[in-house]
XYZ file of C-alpha atoms in Angstrom:
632
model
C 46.848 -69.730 -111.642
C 49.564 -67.657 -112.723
C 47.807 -65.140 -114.741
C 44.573 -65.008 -112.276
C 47.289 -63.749 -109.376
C 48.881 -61.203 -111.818
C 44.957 -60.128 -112.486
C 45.705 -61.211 -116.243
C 42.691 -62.547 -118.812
C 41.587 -65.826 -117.918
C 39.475 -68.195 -120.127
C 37.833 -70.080 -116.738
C 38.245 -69.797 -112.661
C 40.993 -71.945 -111.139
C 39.755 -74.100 -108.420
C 42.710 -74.589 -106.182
C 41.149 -76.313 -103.158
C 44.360 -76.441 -100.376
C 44.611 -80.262 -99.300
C 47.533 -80.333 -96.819
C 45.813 -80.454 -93.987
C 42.952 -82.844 -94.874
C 45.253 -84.820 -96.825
C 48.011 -85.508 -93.530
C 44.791 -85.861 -91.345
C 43.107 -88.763 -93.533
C 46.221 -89.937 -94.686
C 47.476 -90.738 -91.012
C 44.192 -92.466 -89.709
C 44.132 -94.627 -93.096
C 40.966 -92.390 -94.520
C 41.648 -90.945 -97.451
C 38.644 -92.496 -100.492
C 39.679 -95.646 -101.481
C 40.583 -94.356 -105.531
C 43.012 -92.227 -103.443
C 44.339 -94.234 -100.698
C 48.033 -95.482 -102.215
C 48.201 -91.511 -103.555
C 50.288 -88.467 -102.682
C 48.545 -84.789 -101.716
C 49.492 -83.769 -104.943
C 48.895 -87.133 -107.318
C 45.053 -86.799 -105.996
C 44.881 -83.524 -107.108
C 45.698 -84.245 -110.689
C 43.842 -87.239 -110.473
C 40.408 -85.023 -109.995
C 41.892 -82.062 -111.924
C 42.686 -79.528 -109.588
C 45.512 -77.284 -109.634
C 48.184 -77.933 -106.876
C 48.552 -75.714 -104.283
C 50.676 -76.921 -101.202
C 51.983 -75.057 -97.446
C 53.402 -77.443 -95.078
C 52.225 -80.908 -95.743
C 55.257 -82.998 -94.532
C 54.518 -85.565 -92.603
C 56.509 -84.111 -89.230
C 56.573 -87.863 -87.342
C 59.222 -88.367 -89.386
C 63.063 -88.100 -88.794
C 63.938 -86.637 -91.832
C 61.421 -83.831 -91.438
C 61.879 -82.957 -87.890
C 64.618 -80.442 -88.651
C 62.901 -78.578 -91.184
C 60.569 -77.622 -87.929
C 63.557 -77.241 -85.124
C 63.141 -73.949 -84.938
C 59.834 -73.084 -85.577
C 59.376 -71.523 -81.850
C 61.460 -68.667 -83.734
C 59.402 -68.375 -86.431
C 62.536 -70.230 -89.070
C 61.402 -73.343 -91.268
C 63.666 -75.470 -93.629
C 60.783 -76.778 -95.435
C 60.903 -77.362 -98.958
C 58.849 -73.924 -99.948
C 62.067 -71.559 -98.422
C 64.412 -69.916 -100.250
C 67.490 -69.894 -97.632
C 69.053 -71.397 -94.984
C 69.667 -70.288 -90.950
C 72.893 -69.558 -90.125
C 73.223 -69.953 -86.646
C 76.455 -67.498 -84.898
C 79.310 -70.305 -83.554
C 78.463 -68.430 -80.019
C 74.782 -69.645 -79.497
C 74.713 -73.189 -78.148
C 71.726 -75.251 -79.472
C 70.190 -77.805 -76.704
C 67.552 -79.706 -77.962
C 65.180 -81.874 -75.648
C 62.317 -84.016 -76.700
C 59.616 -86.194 -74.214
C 56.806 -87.572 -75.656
C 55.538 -84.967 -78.313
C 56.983 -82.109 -76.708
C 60.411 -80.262 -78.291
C 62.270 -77.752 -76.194
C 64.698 -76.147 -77.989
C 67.399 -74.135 -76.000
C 69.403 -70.974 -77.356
C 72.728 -70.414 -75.140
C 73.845 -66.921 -76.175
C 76.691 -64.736 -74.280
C 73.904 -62.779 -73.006
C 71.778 -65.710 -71.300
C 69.296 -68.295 -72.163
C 65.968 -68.076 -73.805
C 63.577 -70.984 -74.971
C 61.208 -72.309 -76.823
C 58.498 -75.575 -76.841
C 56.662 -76.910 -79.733
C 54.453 -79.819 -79.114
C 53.391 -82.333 -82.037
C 52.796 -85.950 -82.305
C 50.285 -88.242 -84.214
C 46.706 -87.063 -82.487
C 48.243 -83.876 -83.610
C 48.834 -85.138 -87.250
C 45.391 -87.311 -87.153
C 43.494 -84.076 -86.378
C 45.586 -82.214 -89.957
C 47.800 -79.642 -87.340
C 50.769 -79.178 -90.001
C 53.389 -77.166 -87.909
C 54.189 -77.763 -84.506
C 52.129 -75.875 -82.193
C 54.056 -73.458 -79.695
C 53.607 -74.081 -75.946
C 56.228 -72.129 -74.428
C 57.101 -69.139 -76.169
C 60.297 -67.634 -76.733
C 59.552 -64.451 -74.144
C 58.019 -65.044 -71.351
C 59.308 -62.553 -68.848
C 60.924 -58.915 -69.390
C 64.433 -60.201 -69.022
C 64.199 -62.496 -71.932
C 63.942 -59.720 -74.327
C 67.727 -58.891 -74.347
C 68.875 -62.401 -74.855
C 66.364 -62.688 -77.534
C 67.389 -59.436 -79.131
C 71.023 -60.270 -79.293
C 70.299 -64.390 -80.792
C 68.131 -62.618 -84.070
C 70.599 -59.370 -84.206
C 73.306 -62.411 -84.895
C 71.370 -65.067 -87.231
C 72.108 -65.246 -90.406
C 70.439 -66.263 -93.718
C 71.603 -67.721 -96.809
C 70.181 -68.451 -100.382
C 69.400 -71.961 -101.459
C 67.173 -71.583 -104.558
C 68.551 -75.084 -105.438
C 65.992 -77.161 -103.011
C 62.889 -74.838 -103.954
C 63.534 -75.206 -107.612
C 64.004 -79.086 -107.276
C 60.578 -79.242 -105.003
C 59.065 -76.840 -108.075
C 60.321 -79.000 -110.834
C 59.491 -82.345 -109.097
C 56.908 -81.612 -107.082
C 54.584 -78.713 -108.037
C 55.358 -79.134 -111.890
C 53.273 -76.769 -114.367
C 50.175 -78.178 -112.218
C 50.250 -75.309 -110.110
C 52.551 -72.320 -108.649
C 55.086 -72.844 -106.400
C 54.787 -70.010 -103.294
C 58.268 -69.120 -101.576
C 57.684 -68.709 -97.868
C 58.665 -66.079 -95.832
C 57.944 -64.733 -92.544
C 54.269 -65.415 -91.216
C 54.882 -62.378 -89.383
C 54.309 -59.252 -91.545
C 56.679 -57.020 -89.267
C 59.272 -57.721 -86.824
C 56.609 -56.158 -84.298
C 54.008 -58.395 -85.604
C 56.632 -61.499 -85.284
C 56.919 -60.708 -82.349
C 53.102 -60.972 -81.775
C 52.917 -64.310 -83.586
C 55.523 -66.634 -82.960
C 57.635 -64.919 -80.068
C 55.137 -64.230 -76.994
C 51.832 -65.846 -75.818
C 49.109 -64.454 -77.447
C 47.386 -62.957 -74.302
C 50.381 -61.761 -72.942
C 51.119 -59.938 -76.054
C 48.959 -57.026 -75.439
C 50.078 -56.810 -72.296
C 54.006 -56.369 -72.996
C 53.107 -53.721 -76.017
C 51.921 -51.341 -73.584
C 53.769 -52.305 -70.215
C 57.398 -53.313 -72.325
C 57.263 -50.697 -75.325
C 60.586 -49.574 -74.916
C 61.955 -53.452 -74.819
C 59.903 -54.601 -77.460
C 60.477 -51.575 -79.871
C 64.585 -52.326 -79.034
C 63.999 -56.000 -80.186
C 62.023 -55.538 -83.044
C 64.983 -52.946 -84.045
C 67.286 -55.735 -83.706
C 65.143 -58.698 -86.049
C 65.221 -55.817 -89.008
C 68.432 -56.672 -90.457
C 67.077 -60.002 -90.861
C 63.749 -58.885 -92.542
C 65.707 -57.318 -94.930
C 68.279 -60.420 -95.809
C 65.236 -62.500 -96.163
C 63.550 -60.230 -98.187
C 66.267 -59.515 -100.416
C 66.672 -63.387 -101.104
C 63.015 -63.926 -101.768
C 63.770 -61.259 -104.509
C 66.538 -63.156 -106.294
C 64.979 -66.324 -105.911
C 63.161 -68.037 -108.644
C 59.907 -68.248 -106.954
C 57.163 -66.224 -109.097
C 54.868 -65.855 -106.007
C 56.142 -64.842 -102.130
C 54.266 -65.674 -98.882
C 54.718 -62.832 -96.368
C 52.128 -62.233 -93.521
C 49.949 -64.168 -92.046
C 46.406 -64.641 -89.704
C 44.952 -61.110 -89.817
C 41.657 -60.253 -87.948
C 40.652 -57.450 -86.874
C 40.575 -58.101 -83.583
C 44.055 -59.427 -83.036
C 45.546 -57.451 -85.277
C 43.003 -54.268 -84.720
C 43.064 -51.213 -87.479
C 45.152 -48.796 -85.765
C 47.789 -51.961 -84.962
C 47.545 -52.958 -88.497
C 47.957 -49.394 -89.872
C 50.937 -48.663 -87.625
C 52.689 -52.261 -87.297
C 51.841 -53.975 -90.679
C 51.185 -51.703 -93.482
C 54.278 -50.180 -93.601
C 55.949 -53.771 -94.033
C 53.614 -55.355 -96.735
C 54.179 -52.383 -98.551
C 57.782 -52.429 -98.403
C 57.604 -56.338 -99.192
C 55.232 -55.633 -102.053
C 57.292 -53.303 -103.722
C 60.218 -55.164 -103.543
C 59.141 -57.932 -104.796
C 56.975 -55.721 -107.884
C 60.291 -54.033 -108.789
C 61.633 -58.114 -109.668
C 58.214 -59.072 -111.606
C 57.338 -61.000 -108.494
C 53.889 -60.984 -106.645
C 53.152 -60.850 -102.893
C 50.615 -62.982 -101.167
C 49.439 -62.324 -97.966
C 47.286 -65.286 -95.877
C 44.333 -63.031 -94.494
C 41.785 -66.101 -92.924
C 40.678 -63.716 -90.286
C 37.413 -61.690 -89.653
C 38.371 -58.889 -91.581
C 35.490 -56.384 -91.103
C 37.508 -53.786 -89.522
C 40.348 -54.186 -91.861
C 38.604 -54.222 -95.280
C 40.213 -50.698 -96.764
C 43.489 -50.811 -94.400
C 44.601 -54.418 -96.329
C 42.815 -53.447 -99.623
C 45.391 -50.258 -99.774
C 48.705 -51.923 -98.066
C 49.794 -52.922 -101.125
C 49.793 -56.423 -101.326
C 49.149 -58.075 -104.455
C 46.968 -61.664 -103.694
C 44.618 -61.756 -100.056
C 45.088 -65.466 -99.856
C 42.609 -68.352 -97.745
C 39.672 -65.502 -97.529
C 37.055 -66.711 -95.096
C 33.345 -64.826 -95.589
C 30.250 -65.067 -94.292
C 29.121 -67.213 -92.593
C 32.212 -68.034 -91.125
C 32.826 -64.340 -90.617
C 30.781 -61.533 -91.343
C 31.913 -60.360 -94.271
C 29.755 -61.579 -97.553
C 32.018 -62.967 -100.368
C 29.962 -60.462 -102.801
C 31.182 -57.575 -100.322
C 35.024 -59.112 -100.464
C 34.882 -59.311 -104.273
C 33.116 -55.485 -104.873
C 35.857 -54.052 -102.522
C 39.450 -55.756 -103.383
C 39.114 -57.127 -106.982
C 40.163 -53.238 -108.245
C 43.360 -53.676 -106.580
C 43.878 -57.195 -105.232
C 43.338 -60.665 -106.492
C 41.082 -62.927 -104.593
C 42.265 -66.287 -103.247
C 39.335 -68.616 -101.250
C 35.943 -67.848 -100.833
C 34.068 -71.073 -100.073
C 33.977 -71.562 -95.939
C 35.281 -75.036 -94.932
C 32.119 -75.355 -92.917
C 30.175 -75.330 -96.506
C 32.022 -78.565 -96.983
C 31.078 -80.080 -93.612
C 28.288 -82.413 -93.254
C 26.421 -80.160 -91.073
C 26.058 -77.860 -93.929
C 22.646 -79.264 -95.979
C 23.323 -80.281 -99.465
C 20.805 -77.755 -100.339
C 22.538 -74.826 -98.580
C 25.947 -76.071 -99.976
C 24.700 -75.582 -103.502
C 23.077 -72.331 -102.934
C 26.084 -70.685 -101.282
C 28.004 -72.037 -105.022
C 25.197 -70.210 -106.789
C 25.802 -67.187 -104.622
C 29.074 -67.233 -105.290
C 29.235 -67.179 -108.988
C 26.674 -64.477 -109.012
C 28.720 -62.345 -106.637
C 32.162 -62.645 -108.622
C 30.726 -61.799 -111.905
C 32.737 -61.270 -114.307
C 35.357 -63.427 -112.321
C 38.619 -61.488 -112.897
C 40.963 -61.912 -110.135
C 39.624 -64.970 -108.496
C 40.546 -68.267 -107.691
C 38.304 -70.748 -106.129
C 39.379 -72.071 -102.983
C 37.861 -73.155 -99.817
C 39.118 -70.769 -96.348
C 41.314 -71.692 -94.612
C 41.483 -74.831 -95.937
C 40.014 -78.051 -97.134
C 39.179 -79.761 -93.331
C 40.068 -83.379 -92.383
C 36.485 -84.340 -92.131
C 34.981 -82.564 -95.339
C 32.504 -84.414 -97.735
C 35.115 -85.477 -100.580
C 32.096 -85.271 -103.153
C 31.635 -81.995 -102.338
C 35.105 -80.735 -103.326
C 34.395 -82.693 -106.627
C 31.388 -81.087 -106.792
C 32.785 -78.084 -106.487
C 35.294 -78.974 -109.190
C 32.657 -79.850 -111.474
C 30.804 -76.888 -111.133
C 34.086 -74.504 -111.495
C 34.360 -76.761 -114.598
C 30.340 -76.228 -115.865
C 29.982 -72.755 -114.823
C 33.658 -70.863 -114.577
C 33.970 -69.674 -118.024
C 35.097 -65.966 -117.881
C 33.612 -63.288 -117.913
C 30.733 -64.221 -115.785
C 27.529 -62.853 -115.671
C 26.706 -60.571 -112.711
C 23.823 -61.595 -110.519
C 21.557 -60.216 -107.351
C 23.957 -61.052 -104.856
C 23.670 -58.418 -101.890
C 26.201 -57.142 -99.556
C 26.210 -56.339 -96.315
C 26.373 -52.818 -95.086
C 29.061 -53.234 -92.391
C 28.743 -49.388 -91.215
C 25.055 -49.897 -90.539
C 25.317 -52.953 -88.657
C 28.283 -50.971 -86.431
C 26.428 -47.508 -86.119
C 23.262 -49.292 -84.958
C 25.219 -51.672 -82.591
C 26.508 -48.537 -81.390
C 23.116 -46.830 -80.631
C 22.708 -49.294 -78.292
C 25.543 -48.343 -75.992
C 24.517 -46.328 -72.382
C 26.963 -45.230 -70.413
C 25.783 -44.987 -66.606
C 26.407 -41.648 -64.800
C 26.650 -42.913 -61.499
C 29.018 -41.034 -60.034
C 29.849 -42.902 -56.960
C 31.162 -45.870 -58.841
C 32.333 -43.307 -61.869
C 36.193 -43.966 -60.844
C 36.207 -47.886 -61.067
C 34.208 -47.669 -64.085
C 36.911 -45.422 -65.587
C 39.727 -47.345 -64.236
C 38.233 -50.698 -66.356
C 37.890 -48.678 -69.187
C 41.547 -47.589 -69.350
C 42.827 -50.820 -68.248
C 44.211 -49.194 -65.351
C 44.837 -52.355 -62.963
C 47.245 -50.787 -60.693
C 44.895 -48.074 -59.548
C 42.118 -50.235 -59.585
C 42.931 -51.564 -56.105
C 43.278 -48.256 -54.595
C 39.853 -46.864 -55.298
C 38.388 -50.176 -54.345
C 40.298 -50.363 -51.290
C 38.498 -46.622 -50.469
C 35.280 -47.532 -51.652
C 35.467 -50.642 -49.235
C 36.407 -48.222 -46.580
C 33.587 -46.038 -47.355
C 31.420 -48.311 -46.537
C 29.986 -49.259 -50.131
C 28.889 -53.061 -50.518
C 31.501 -54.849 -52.545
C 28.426 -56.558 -54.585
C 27.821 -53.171 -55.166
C 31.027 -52.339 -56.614
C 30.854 -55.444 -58.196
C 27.672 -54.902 -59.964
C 27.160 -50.801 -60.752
C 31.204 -50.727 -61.017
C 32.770 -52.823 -62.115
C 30.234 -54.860 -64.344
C 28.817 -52.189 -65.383
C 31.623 -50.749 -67.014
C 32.858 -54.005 -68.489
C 29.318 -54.047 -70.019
C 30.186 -51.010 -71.534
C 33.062 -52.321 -73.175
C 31.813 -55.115 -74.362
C 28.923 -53.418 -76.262
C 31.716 -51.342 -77.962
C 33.656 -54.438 -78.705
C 30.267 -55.851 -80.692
C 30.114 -52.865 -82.305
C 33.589 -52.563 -83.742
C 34.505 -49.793 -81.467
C 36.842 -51.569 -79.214
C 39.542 -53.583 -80.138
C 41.172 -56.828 -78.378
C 44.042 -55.369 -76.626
C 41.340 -52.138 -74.745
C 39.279 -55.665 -74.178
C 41.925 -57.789 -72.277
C 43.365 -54.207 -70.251
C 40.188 -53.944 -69.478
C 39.457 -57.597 -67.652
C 42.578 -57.051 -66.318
C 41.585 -54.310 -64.284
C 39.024 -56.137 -63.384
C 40.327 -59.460 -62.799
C 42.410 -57.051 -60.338
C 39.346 -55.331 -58.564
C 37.835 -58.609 -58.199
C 40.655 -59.665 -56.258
C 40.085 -56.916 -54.265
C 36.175 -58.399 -53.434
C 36.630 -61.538 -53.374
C 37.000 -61.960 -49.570
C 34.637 -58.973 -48.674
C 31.835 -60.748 -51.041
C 32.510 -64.256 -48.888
C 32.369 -62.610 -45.999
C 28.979 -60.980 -46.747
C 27.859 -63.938 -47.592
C 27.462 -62.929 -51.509
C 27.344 -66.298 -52.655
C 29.065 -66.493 -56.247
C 26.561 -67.003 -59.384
C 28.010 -71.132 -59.629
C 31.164 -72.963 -60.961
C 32.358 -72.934 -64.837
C 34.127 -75.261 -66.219
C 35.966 -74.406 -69.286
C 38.510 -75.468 -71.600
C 39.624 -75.642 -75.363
C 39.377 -79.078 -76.706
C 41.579 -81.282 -77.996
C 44.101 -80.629 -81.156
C 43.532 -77.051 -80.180
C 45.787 -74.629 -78.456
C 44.641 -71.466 -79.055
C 44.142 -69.780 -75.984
C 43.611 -65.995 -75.941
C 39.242 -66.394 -76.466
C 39.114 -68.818 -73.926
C 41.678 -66.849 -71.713
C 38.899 -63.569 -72.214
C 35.899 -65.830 -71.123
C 37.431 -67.211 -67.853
C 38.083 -63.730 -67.063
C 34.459 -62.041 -67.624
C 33.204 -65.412 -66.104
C 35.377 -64.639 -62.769
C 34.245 -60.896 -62.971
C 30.473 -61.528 -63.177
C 30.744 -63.314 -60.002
C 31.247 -67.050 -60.804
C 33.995 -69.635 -59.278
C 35.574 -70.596 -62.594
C 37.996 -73.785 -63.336
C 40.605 -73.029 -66.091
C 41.445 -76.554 -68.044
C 43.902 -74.888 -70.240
C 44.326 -76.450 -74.107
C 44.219 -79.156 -75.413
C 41.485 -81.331 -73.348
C 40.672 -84.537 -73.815
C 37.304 -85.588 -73.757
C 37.963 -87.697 -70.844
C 39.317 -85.040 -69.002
C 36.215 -82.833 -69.614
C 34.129 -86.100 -68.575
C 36.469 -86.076 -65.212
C 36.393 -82.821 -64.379
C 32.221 -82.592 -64.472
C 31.886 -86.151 -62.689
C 34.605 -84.183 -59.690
C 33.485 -80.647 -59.676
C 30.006 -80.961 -60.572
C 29.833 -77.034 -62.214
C 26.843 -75.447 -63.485
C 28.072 -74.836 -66.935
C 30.718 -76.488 -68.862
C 32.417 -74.490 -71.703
C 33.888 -75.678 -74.854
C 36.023 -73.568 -76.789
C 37.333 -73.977 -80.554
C 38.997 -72.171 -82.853
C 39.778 -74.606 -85.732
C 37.514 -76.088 -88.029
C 39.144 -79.250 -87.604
C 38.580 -79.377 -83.823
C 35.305 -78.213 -83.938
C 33.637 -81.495 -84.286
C 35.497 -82.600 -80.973
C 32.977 -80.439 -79.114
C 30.129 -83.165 -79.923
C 32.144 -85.844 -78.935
C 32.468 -84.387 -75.605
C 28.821 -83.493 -75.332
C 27.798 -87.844 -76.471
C 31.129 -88.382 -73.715
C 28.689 -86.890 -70.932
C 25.398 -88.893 -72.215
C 27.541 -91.888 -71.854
C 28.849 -91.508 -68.472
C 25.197 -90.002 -67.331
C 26.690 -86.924 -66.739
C 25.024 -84.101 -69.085
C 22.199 -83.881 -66.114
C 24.783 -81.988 -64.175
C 25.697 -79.244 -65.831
C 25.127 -77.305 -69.226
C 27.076 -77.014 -71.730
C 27.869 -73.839 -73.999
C 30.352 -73.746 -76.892
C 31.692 -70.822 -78.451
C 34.983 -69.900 -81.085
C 35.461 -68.712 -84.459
C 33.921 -71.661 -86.639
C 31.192 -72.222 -84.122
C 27.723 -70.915 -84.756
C 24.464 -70.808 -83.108
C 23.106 -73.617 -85.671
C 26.235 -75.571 -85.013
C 25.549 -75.666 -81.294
C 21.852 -76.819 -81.529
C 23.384 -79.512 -84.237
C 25.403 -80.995 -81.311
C 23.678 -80.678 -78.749
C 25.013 -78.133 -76.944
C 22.777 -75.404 -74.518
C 24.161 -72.163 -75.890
C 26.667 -70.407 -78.014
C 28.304 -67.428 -77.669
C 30.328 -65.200 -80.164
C 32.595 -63.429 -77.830
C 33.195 -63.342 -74.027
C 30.356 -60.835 -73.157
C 27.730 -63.153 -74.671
C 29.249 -65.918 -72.990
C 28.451 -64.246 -69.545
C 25.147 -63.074 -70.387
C 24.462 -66.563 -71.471
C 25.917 -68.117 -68.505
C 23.864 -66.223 -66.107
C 20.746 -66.782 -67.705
C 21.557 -70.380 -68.105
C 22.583 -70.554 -63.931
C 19.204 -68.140 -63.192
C 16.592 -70.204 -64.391
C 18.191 -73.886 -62.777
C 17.241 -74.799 -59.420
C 19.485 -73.292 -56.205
């Protein structure tokens, strides 16, 4: 593993599948395969041959591991993979609350109170989560930012190289390389982004709280550089710094301005000690390909292509193996039963042809091996690796595809309209402008102009607009969200002119992220296109159970019920929702779309669903057409 991350001669491919989370998922329900059952993550791995690879696999339900997570609402672990220890300043009281499996953690410093929730308990653990998952962030209003800026201006860190070499000599062995952690966040800014604020809100506070943001990110410096200067005297070969980048969330001019900088800093830090930085980059990473190629880093860790994203491996490998080694490759949902044996072993056979000759690679499957994989698979896998992974491969007709293509002719199809009466409210969603919006709806009210009108040739029209941008890599997530808040504002505006003119709204949406999942900031741009195009939309939240999905139909009786999902292992919840409605005879009611990252158009059909939708334009188009053709 070693030499493949320093890019040295190999005499096969390593296969490092990462087990943590489907080993703390099976391993809680009492599913692991029975020659495994009484085994550790890492015993099973030897067992089949595999090289060890671990992140955070502790089983959190336990005392003794629940500090190593206190403070992960800060972004700070004391797992067995870090190099130091937090030093809290004798000034900052600690309060710690727990109900149920919900943490607050409380930090009292001179210049007032900020907090921080985690939630985690066994469902969580059942489903593979392996950190607590943050439900109240640390900011969460413009005041907090002070309080917050003073508490990381004052922590301190200190070395302990003595736990990380006992995990590495005990643990991790020579069956693998041990990987020192250290901030998922590649930047203070991008911290900040991660671990510190909502996700939604985010993109908000960089443009409305620049000033406040820029001061606090100042302020967490210091401590970037302490921890980065420990990570270079530890005895850790391999450093993890950076984490979760997609070209959405962390769009090319973000990553250029707020990221680069750091993992080049990082990188040649840790070069300049004989050490290596990895970097975990799971995300859709079409907009990103030459920007994370050329920041320096050494190993582009948990790579996720096509189908899952739309990058091709073969395009991945062509592009970064000059100047990066390659870490992933094989999609979880190739392990999934709802991939076809057949297309499981001709994605392998893609995949050795489009690494040829199979210098700086390692296989692994992106993100990571999910709780409800095929187990023969991953030995399959292994065998393969095993039959075919001798070095240098031979190259073979795999075919990339031409991103730039795909984006310029996505781009043909954008039309602006030119009508210049609605030309102002159009602009005003473009720019995100949602204080002016109201004005210039107020006038256009007062002018007499129908507020379906403004609704339709305005205000949809522009967000149309955007959207077609967004699909063709043009526009990025934060000019997406400014923009439905705009008109999330103008809509505000309508919303008792369109009653009042009896504009009845297109039907009801129910929609909500299922359970084990808590990402938000999809779902959050769907409820607000849904509410723009017109339709009375009910907000679950995270999180929902399939019984409360089942309630919520049987009570509101909506038109269309959405599902989202970002997580290969929640994924599969969505069909247990759908088979929740047959059995309470409720699926007559309503239909029901799904949409997130792991989700496809094949899944849907798979489990039933009515529709699928890639982003939160589609999902409107599809939820009108879906609400046109039933019965008033």
């Amino acid at each position: 593993m070693l030499a493949a991350f320093r890019g040295e001669p190999v005499d096969t491919l390593p296969y490092v599948p990462r087990l943590d989370l489907w080993y703390l998922a099976n391993s809680t329900s009492g599913t692991l395969p029975k020659q495994h059952a009484h085994r550790t993550m890492n015993e099973i791995a030897r067992a089949e041959g595999w090289a060890v690879y671990f992140r955070f696999a502790d089983d959190q339900l336990a005392d003794e591991n629940r500090p190593k997570y206190l403070h992960r609402g800060i972004g700070l672990y004391g797992s067995r993979d870090t190099v130091y220890d937090i030093v809290f300043p004798r000034d900052v009281e600690i309060r710690v609350s727990r109900e149920g499996g919900r943490q607050r953690v409380e930090y009292h410093t001179p210049v007032g109170m900020v907090s921080a929730t985690v939630h985690y308990d066994v469902e969580a653990q059942r489903l593979g989560i392996t950190i607590p998952t943050i439900v109240e962030h640390l900011i969460k209003r413009p005041e907090d930012y002070e309080p917050a800026g003073w508490l990381f201006e004052h922590l301190d860190v200190k070395p302990n190289f003595e736990r990380f070499a006992r995990w590495s000599a005990e643990d991790i062995r020579d069956d693998g390389v041990p990987v020192a952690l250290g901030f998922l966040g590649a930047s203070p800014v991008n911290e900040i982004q991660r671990d510190l604020i909502d996700s939604t809100q985010f993109f908000f506070h960089y443009k409305d709280h620049q000033e406040k943001m820029r001061r606090l990110a100042a302020r967490m410096e210091p401590l970037f550089d302490k921890f980065l200067a420990i990570l270079c005297d530890s005895p850790a070969d391999v450093a993890w710094w950076g984490a979760n980048f997609d070209d959405m969330i962390t769009y090319p001019p973000y990553f250029a301005k707020e990221i680069s900088p750091w993992i080049g800093k990082v990188a040649r830090a840790l070069a300049a000690r004989g050490k290596l930085l990895m970097c975990h980059t799971d995300g859709e990473n079409e907009g990103l390909m030459d920007l994370i190629r050329d920041s320096g880093m050494h190993i582009a860790e948990s790579i996720c292509p096509a189908p899952m994203t739309k990058i091709t491996f073969a395009e991945y490998y062509r592009r970064w193996s000059p100047k990066l080694t390659l870490f992933g490759g094989v999609p979880s949902t190739v392990v999934l039963d709802e991939t076809p044996d057949a297309d499981f072993e001709a994605y392998m056979d893609r995949l050795f042809r489009a690494v040829a000759p199979g210098t700086r690679y390692l296989v692994g499957i992106a993100d990571q091996v999910p709780p409800n994989a095929i187990f023969s698979r991953l030995q399959r896998i292994g065998e393969r690796v095993a039959k075919e992974g001798s070095l240098p491969l031979k190259a073979g007709d795999a075919r990339p595809v031409d991103a730039a293509s795909v984006a310029k002719a996505a781009a043909a199809t954008i039309r602006e309209s030119g009508d210049d009466l609605y030309a102002t409210v159009r602009q005003d969603v473009a720019k995100g402008k949602h204080l002016a919006i109201k004005e210039h709806v107020t006038d256009l009210l007062a002018r007499g102009v129908a507020a379906q009108d403004i609704l339709d040739r305005g205000l949809i029209a522009a967000i149309d607009v955007v959207g077609k941008r967004m699909a063709a890599g043009q526009a990025y997530i934060p000019e997406v969200l400014l923009a439905a808040r705009a008109m999330s504002t103008a809509v505000g505006v309508l919303e008792p002119h369109l009653a009042a003119s009896g504009d009845a709204q297109r039907g009801k949406i129910v929609i909500g992220t299922v359970t084990g999942d808590l990402h938000d900031i999809g779902k959050n741009l769907v409820v607000t296109m849904m509410k723009g195009v017109g339709f009375d939309v009910v907000d679950l939240g995270v999180n929902v159970s399939r019984e409360r999905f089942c309630q919520a139909v049987a009570d509101l009786r909506p038109d269309v019920l959405g599902l989202s999902a970002l997580l290969t292992t929640t994924m599969m919840e969505m069909r247990e929702v759908i088979r929740a409605l047959d059995a309470r005879g409720l699926r007559a009611h309503c239909k029901v779309i799904v949409g997130g990252a792991p989700v496809s158009e094949q899944f849907a059909r798979q489990i039933g669903a009515d529709g699928f939708a890639p982003d939160a334009f589609e999902a409107a188009t599809l939820a009108r057409r879906l609400t046109a053709a039933q019965p008033a």
